[in-house]
Structures are given as structure tokens and as C-alpha cells.
XYZ file of C-alpha atoms in Angstrom:
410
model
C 112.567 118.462 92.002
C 108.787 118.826 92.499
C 108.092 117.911 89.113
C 109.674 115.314 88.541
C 107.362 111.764 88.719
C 109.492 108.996 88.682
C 106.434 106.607 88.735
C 105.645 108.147 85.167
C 105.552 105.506 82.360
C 107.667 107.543 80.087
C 110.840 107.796 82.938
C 113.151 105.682 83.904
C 111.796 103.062 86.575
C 113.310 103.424 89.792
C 113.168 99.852 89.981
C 115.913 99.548 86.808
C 118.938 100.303 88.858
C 122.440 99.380 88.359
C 123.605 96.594 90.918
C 126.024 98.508 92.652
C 122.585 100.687 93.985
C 120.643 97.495 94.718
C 123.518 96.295 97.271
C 123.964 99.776 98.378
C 120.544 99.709 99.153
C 119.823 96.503 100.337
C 122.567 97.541 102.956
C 120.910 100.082 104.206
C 117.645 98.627 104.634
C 120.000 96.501 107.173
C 121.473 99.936 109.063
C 118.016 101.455 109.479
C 116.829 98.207 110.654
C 119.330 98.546 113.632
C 117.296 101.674 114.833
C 114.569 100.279 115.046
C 115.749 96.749 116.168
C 115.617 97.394 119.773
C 112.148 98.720 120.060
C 109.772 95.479 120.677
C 112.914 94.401 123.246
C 113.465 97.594 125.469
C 111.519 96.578 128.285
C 113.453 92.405 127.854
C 116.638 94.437 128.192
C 115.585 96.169 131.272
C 114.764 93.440 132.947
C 117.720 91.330 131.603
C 120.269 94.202 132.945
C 118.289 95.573 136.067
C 118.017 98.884 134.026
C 115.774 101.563 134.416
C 113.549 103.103 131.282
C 115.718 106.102 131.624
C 119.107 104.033 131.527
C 117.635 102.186 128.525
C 116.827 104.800 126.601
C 120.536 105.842 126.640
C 121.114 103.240 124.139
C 119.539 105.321 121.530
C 121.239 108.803 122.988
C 124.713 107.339 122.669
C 124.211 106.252 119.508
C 122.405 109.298 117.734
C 124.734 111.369 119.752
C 127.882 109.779 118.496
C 125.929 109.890 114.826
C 124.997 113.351 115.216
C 128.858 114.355 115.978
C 130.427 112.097 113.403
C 128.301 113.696 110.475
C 131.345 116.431 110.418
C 133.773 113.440 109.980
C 131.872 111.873 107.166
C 132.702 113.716 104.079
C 136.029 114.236 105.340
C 137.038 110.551 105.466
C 134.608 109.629 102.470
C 136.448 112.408 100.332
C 139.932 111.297 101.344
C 139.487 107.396 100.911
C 136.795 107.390 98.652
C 132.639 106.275 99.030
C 133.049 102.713 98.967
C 135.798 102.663 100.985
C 134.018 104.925 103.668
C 131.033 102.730 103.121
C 132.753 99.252 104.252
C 134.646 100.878 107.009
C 131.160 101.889 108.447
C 129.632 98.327 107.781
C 132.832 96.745 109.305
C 132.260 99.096 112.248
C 128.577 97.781 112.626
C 129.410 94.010 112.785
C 131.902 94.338 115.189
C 130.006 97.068 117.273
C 126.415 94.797 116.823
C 128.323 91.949 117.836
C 129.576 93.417 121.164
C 126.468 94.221 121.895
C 125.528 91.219 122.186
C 127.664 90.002 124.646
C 127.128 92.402 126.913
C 126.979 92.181 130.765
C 125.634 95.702 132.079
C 123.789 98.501 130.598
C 126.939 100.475 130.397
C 128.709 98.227 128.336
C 125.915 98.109 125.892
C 125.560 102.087 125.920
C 129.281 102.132 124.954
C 128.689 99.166 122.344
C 125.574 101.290 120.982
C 128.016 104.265 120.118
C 130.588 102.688 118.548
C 127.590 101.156 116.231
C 126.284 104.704 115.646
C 129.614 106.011 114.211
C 129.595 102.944 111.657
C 125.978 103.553 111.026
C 127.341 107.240 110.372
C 129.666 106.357 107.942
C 128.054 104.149 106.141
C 124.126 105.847 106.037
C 125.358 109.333 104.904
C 127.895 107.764 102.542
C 125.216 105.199 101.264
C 122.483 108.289 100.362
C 125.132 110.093 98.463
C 126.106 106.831 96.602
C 122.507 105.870 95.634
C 121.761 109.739 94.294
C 125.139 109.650 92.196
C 124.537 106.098 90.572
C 120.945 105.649 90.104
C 119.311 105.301 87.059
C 116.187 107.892 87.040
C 117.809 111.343 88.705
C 117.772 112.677 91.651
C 113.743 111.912 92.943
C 114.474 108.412 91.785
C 117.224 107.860 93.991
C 116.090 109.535 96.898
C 112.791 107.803 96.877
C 114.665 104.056 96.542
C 116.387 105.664 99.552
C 113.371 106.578 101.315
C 111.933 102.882 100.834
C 115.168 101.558 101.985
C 114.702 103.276 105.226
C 111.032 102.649 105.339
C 111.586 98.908 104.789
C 114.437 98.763 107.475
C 112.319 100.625 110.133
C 109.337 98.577 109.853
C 111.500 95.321 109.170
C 113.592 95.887 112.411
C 111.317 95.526 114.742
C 110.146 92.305 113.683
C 113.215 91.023 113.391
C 114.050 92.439 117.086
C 110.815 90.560 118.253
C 111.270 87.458 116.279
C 114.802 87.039 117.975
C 114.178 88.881 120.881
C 111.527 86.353 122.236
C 114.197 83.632 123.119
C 116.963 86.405 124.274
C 116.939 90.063 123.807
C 120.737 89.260 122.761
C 119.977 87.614 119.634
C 118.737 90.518 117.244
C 121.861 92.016 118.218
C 123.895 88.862 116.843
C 121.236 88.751 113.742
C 122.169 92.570 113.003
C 125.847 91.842 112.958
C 125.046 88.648 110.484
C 122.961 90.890 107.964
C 125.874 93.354 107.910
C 128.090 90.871 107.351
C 126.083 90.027 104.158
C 126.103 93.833 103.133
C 130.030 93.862 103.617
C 130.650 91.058 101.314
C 127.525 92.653 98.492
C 129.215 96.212 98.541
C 132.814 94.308 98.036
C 131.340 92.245 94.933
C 129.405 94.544 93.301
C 130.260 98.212 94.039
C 133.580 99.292 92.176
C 136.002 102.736 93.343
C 135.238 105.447 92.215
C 137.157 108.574 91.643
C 137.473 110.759 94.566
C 135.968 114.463 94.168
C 138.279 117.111 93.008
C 138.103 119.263 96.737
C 138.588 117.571 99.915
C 135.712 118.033 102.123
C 137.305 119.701 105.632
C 135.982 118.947 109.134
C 134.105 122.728 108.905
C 132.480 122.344 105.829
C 128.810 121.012 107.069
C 129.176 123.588 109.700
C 129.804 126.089 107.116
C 126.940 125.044 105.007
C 124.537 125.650 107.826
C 125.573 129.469 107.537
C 123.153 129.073 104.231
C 119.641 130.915 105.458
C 117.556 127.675 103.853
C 119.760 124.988 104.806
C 119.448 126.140 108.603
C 115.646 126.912 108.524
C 115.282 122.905 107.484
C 117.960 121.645 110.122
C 116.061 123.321 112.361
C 112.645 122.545 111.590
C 113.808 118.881 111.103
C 115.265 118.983 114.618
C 112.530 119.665 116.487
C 110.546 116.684 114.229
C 112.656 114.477 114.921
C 112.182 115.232 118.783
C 108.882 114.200 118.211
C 109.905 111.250 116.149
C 111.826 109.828 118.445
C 109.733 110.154 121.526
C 107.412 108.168 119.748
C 110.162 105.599 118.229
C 112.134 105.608 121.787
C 109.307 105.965 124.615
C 106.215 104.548 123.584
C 107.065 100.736 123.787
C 107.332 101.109 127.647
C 103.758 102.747 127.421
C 102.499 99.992 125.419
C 103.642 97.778 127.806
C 103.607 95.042 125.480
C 105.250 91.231 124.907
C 108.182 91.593 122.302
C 105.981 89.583 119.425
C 103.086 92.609 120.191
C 105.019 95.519 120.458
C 107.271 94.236 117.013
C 104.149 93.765 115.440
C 102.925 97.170 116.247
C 106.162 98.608 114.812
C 105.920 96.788 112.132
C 102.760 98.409 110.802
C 104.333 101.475 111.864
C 107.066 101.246 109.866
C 104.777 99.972 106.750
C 102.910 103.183 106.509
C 106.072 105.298 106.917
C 107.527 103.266 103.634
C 104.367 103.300 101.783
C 104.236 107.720 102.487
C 107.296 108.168 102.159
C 107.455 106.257 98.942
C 104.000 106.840 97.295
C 101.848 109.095 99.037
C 104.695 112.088 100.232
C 105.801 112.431 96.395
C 102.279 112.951 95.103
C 101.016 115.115 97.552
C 104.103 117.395 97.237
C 103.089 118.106 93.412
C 99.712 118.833 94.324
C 100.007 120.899 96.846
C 104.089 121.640 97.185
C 106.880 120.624 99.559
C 106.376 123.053 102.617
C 102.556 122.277 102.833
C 103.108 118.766 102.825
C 105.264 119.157 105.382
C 103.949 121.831 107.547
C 100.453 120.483 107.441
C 102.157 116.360 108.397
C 103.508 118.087 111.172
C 100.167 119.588 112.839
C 98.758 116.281 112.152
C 101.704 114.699 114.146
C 100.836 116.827 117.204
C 97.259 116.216 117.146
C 98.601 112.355 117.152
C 100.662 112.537 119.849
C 98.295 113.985 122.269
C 95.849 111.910 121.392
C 98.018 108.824 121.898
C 99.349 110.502 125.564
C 96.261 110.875 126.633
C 94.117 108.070 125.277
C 93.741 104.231 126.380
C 95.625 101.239 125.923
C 93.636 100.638 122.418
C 93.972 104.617 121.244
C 97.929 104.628 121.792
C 98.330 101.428 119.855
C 96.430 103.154 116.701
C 97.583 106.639 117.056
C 101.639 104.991 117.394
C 100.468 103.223 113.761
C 99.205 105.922 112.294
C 101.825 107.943 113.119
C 104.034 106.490 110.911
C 101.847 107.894 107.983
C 102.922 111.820 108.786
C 106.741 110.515 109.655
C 106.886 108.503 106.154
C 105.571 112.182 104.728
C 108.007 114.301 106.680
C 111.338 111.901 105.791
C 110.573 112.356 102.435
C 110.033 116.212 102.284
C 112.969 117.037 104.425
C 115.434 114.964 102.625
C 114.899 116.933 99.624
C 114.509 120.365 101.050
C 117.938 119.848 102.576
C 119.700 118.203 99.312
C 118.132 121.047 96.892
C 117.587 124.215 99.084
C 121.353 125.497 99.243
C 124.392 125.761 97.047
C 126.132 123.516 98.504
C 127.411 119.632 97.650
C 124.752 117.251 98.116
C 127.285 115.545 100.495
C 127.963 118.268 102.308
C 124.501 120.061 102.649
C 123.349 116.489 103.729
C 126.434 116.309 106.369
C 125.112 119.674 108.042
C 121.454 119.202 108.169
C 121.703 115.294 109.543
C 124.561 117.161 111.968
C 121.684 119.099 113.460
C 119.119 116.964 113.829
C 120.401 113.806 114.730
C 121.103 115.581 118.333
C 116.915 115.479 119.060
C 117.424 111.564 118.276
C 119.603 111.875 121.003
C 117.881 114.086 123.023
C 114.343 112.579 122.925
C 115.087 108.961 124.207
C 116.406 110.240 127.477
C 114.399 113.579 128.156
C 110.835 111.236 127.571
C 111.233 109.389 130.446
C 112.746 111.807 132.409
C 109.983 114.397 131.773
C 107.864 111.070 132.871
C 109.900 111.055 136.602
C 109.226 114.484 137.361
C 105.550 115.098 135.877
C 103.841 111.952 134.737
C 103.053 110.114 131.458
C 100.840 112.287 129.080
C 103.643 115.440 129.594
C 106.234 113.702 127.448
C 103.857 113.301 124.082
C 102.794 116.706 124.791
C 106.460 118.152 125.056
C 107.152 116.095 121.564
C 103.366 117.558 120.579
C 104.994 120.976 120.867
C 108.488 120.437 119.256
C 106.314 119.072 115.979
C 104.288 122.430 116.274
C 107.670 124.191 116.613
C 109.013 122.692 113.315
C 105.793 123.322 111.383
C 106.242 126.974 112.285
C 109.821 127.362 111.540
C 108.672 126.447 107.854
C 106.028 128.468 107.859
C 107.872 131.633 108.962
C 111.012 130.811 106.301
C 108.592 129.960 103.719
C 109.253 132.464 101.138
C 113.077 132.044 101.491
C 112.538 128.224 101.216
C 110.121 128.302 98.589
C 112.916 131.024 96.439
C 115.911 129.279 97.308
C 114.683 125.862 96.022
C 113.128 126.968 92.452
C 116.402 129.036 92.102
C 118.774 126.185 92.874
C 116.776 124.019 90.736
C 117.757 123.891 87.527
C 122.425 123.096 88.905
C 120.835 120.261 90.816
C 119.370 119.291 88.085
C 122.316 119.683 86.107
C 124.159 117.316 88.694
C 121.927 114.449 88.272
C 122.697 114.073 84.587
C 125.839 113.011 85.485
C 127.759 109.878 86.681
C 129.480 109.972 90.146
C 129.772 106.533 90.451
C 130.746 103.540 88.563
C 128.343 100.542 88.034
């Protein structure tokens, strides 16, 4: 997968998809806005529900808790009913959920809300990544980079949107979300047609069963403890920052522009130069460095370092999404199912140990707890570096063999 260039003249463009990938796509540039969505307005629904920064933050553990957990149920309904199937049941679940959150009246209700959105987002996001890889025009590095710019866009999209709306009521983006879902519900009906189910059933134990895989397990667990310091950055920092909604959106906003231009053009060319695990190892020192620079510097310092951070993150989401589609022998689907099992929990995790750790120490101890988890993922690849390294060039050439042919209809 490292050599392939799917900016080169002479392949395919990864722009030249059919339409079923553009609405699968466009959709989820929608979900990943909702994770992002509620950023610039975290400290406008605190105030609005008398919450605490703790008991806001749960709105982000229910729903990457709920994600995390439903990752085992994903390939089991999507192989049963069908991908496109499993991908409007998850949209349908997001309007309704989005919706309700809406009209909320207490921090609970909107923590419940928040879960129920995360096991549409569940169905839908891990359905979406293996209908984009078996459609696309371009192979496998195509169609994980249109991916990767899908999720770039919606990250640095949502919390514009969030601060846009958010500015009248911090109710509205949740309205908006449901709208734009809507939209993706009715594009995925028009232009994405059945397609034939898989030959084996994917069981609840599968993804569980693929983590017994050395490689597969040295990513999940490198990518868990990155995306503890992801989200600690994504989840915590707007209530150092302090800022109005428009600020703090437009913050996030260049965060999430780097991420999708790193993810998308920089990550892809630095991994042929210098090859997947240094990419990644050496984005994840530079994330620590970051984050104790931003937990320990001024008002000015944490607004850059939160910006720049989304440079190594764009890098790292990249890296680790191929690693764990091409480093075992298992089904995309499934392989995919058992590494986003495992680290979806830190998503969880992070948003409500941050401020915690903030109660009982005080405000730099959080970014340097998140400082250490990146440190803790860069060494997990660097001691499973040989297996990783053999594991990927011998799987290779099947995956390879996969991509040349047509899961999907167009």
C-alpha cells in the first residue's frame, strides 16, 4: 500500500468516483461533523443546563462509549441486511437521535440523546469506510484517502457550523445536524444500489477474534492511547480557551484544515519517503511535545499549539487506518471492526478523565497525562516494529488482490 500514489498522473484520480462513493462520502463528511459539532458550544451548553465541565464532557463519553461497544454489532447487522441497508439505518438513527438532542431539558437527557447518536454514527461510519474502499475507482489508497478527506472536511467543518448556529442557541447545530443527515438519507437512497451480501456472516466475536492477530493488536493499541491524546485535545481544550463560540469554531476550524490537508496530502507522501511506522511514531513525539507546550503556555501559545496539532492528528488518521486495514489476514470489515472496537474507548475515556485529572491536580496535568499516552503509542510501534513492518509487506500483495475487485454496485 506504500507505493501506491494515487495523485500520480498515470492512475486513476481519486476525484473520478462513481456516485454511489460521492454520496457515501458526502455523508460522512456530515457524521464526522457531529464530533466535532459541539466543540465551539461546550461551555453555551454548560451554562444553558447548569452543567459542570466534567458533566459536559460526558456527552462525548456516552457517545464514543456506545460507538466503541457497537463496533462488534456492525458487521454483524451490515452482513445480515446488507451495507446500504446498515448504512441508512445508522443515518436514520442520527436524525432522530440529533434531533432529540435538541430538545433537550437537562444534561442527562442530552447524555442519553448523545448515545443513541453514537450507535447510528457506528453503523453508518464503519459501514460507510468499507463501502467507499469496495466501490472506488483508484484501489485501496484511493479510497481510503477520499475517506480521510471526508473526515478531515467534517472535523474542521463542524465546528463552524456548531459556532455559526450555536451563537443564537447552542440547540440549533443540533437541529442543523439532524437536517444534513436528512439530506444524506435521501442521497444514499437515490444513488447507492444493494449489493450482494458476503458469502460468511460476520458473528458478534469476530472483531474480537481478529484482535488475537499479533499486528492488528499492536495498532489497536498504539491507536488507543493516540486517541487519548486526541481527544483531550478535541474534548478539553475549548474550556481552556475560554473562548466565544464564533472564536473557539474558528480555532477548530483551522484545526480541522490542517488535519484534512495531512491526512490527505502530506501523511501519504511522507509515508513513501520515509515508511508508515516512522511517520507515525515520529507524529506522535511531535504530538507530546505539542501538548505540553499548549498545557503549559499562555492564552496565545494554546491557541497555536491546539492548530497545529491538527497537522500530527491529520498524519496519524491516515497511517493508522491503513496499518489496521492491511496488517492482518483478516476482512477489511472485520479487522476495521476490532481496531475502531479498541480505540474508540480512549474517545470515551479522555473527555471525562481531562477534567477530572483538572479537579484533583490542576490544569497543565491533563495535557501532560495525554502528553504521555501519545509517547505510549509511539513506543508500542516502535517495540512491534519488525512484526508490523513483516506482517504488512507479507499481506500485501491479497489486499491488493481485493481491491481489483467490485464489492459494490455503482
Amino acid at each position: 500500500m506504500r507505493g501506491e500514489d494515487p495523485f500520480d498522473e498515470g492512475a486513476t484520480s481519486i476525484l473520478r468516483q462513481p456516485k454511489a462513493v460521492w454520496a457515501t462520502a458526502g455523508a460522512s463528511v456530515v457524521a464526522f461533523m457531529g464530533i466535532g459539532l459541539v466543540d465551539p458550544i461546550l461551555p453555551s451548553i454548560a451554562e444553558g443546563l447548569e452543567a459542570t465541565p466534567s458533566q459536559v464532557s460526558l456527552l462525548f463519553t456516552s457517545y464514543f462509549l456506545i460507538t466503541a461497544v457497537a463496533m462488534l454489532v456492525t458487521g454483524f447487522v451490515s452482513s445480515r441486511i446488507g451495507g446500504r441497508k446498515t448504512l441508512l439505518a445508522g443515518l436514520a438513527l442520527v436524525v432522530v437521535f440529533a434531533a432529540l438532542s435538541g430538545t433537550s431539558s437537562s444534561v442527562g437527557e442530552l447524555v442519553g440523546f448523545r448515545a443513541g447518536w453514537g450507535l447510528g454514527n457506528a453503523l453508518f461510519v464503519s459501514t460507510a469506510l468499507a463501502v467507499i474502499v469496495g466501490a472506488a475507482a483508484g484501489g485501496s489508497a484511493a479510497a481510503i484517502l477520499l475517506y480521510e478527506s471526508a473526515l478531515g472536511l467534517g472535523m474542521a467543518c463542524g465546528p463552524l457550523v456548531g459556532a455559526l448556529l450555536g451563537d443564537a442557541s447552542w440547540r440549533y447545530p443540533f437541529f442543523g445536524t439532524a437536517a444534513l443527515m436528512a439530506i444524506g438519507f435521501l442521497c444514499i437512497t437515490a444513488f447507492l444500489r444493494e449489493q450482494p451480501k458476503p458469502a460468511r456472516k460476520t458473528s458478534l466475536l469476530d472483531p474480537v477474534r481478529a484482535l488475537g492477530h499479533g499486528g492488528l493488536a499492536s495498532v489497536a493499541t498504539s491507536a488507543f492511547f493516540y486517541n487519548y491524546a486526541f481527544f483531550t485535545i478535541l474534548a478539553f481544550t475549548p474550556f481552556v480557551l475560554d473562548m466565544s463560540p464564533y472564536r473557539s469554531g474558528a480555532v477548530f476550524f483551522a484545526w480541522g484544515l490542517l488535519l484534512a490537508v495531512f491526512s490527505v496530502l502530506v501523511a501519504p507522501r511522507l509515508q513513501r519517503r520515509l515508511g508508515s511506522l516512522k511517520v507515525v511514531g515520529g507524529s506522535l513525539v511531535l504530538l507530546a511535545a505539542d501538548l505540553v507546550i499548549l498545557g503549559y503556555g499562555g492564552h496565545t501559545t494554546a491557541v497555536v499549539c491546539t492548530i497545529v496539532s491538527g497537522a500530527f492528528i491529520g498524519m496519524n488518521n491516515t497511517v493508522y487506518t491503513e496499518l489496521a486495514l492491511g496488517v492482518s489476514d483478516a476482512p477489511r470489515p472485520v479487522a476495521s471492526a476490532g481496531y475502531n472496537f479498541v480505540r474508540w474507548f480512549a474517545a470515551a475515556a479522555a473527555p471525562y478523565l481531562a477534567p477530572k485529572i483538572e479537579e484533583w491536580t490542576d490544569i497543565h496535568i491533563p495535557f501532560v497525562v495525554a502528553a504521555v499516552a501519545a509517547l505510549a503509542g509511539a513506543l508500542v510501534v516502535w517495540v512491534r516494529r519488525a512484526a508490523l513492518t513483516h506482517e504488512a509487506e507479507e499481506l500485501e500483495p491479497r489486499h491488493a488482490a481485493e481491491d481489483g475487485v467490485t464489492v459494490f454496485a455503482d
